Amino acid sequence: MNTSTGIEKFSHLEDKIYLTIEYAKKMKDENERLKRELNSLRNELANLLEEKSRLEEKVERLMSERDAVQLKIEAMLDAMAILEPEVAELMKK
């Protein structure tokens, strides 16, 4: 009986070793997958940061253009306000 118990223990140990090897393989595969995912996310982040920078520059440019247009419109309105009394005088004549 001691012989079969020793063989059973050895067989049980062998099973544990194979399970450990399989677990290690799965962990290695998972680690590789996570590394690929991390690289992909880093690339995506870099692209998004570039896009953010480009959009910030565009917004700033558009706001500057808006301010310039607003100043021109205000100047035209001021000019019209000055001309309005003169036009009214001409209409009376």
Coordinates of C-alpha atoms in Angstrom, one line a residue:
M1 CA 0.0 0.0 0.0
N2 CA 2.8 2.4 0.7
T3 CA 3.9 2.0 -3.0
S4 CA 0.5 3.1 -4.4
T5 CA 0.3 6.0 -1.9
G6 CA 3.8 7.2 -3.0
I7 CA 2.8 6.9 -6.6
E8 CA -0.5 8.7 -6.0
K9 CA 1.4 11.5 -4.2
F10 CA 3.9 11.7 -7.1
S11 CA 1.0 11.7 -9.6
H12 CA -0.7 14.4 -7.6
L13 CA 2.5 16.5 -7.5
E14 CA 2.9 15.9 -11.3
D15 CA -0.6 17.2 -11.9
K16 CA 0.1 20.3 -9.8
I17 CA 3.3 21.0 -11.8
Y18 CA 1.4 20.8 -15.1
L19 CA -1.3 23.0 -13.8
T20 CA 1.3 25.5 -12.6
I21 CA 2.9 25.4 -16.1
E22 CA -0.4 26.0 -17.8
Y23 CA -1.2 28.9 -15.4
A24 CA 2.3 30.4 -16.1
K25 CA 1.6 30.2 -19.9
K26 CA -1.8 31.9 -19.4
M27 CA -0.2 34.6 -17.3
K28 CA 2.5 35.1 -20.0
D29 CA -0.1 35.3 -22.7
E30 CA -2.2 37.7 -20.7
N31 CA 0.9 39.8 -20.0
E32 CA 1.7 40.0 -23.7
R33 CA -1.9 41.0 -24.5
L34 CA -1.9 43.7 -21.9
K35 CA 1.5 45.0 -23.2
R36 CA 0.0 45.3 -26.7
E37 CA -3.1 47.0 -25.3
L38 CA -1.0 49.4 -23.4
N39 CA 1.0 50.3 -26.5
S40 CA -2.2 50.8 -28.4
L41 CA -3.6 53.0 -25.7
R42 CA -0.4 55.1 -25.6
N43 CA -0.6 55.6 -29.3
E44 CA -4.2 56.6 -29.1
L45 CA -3.4 59.0 -26.3
A46 CA -0.6 60.6 -28.3
N47 CA -3.0 61.0 -31.3
L48 CA -5.6 62.5 -29.1
L49 CA -3.2 65.0 -27.5
E50 CA -2.1 66.1 -31.0
E51 CA -5.7 66.5 -32.0
K52 CA -6.4 68.5 -28.8
S53 CA -3.5 70.8 -29.5
R54 CA -4.6 71.3 -33.1
L55 CA -8.1 72.1 -32.0
E56 CA -7.0 74.5 -29.3
E57 CA -5.0 76.4 -31.9
K58 CA -8.0 76.5 -34.2
V59 CA -10.3 77.8 -31.5
E60 CA -7.8 80.5 -30.6
R61 CA -7.5 81.5 -34.3
L62 CA -11.3 81.6 -34.7
M63 CA -11.7 83.7 -31.6
S64 CA -9.1 86.1 -32.9
E65 CA -10.9 86.3 -36.2
R66 CA -14.2 86.8 -34.4
D67 CA -12.7 89.7 -32.3
A68 CA -11.4 91.3 -35.5
V69 CA -14.8 91.0 -37.2
Q70 CA -16.5 92.4 -34.1
L71 CA -14.2 95.4 -34.2
K72 CA -14.9 96.0 -37.9
I73 CA -18.7 95.8 -37.3
E74 CA -18.5 98.2 -34.4
A75 CA -16.5 100.6 -36.6
M76 CA -19.1 100.4 -39.4
L77 CA -21.9 101.0 -36.9
D78 CA -20.1 104.0 -35.5
A79 CA -19.6 105.3 -39.1
M80 CA -23.3 104.7 -39.8
A81 CA -24.3 106.6 -36.6
I82 CA -22.2 109.5 -37.8
L83 CA -23.7 109.5 -41.3
E84 CA -27.3 109.1 -40.1
P85 CA -27.8 112.7 -39.1
E86 CA -26.2 113.8 -42.4
V87 CA -28.5 111.5 -44.4
A88 CA -31.5 112.9 -42.6
E89 CA -30.4 116.4 -43.4
L90 CA -30.0 115.6 -47.1
M91 CA -33.5 114.0 -47.2
K92 CA -35.0 117.2 -45.9
K93 CA -33.6 119.2 -48.7

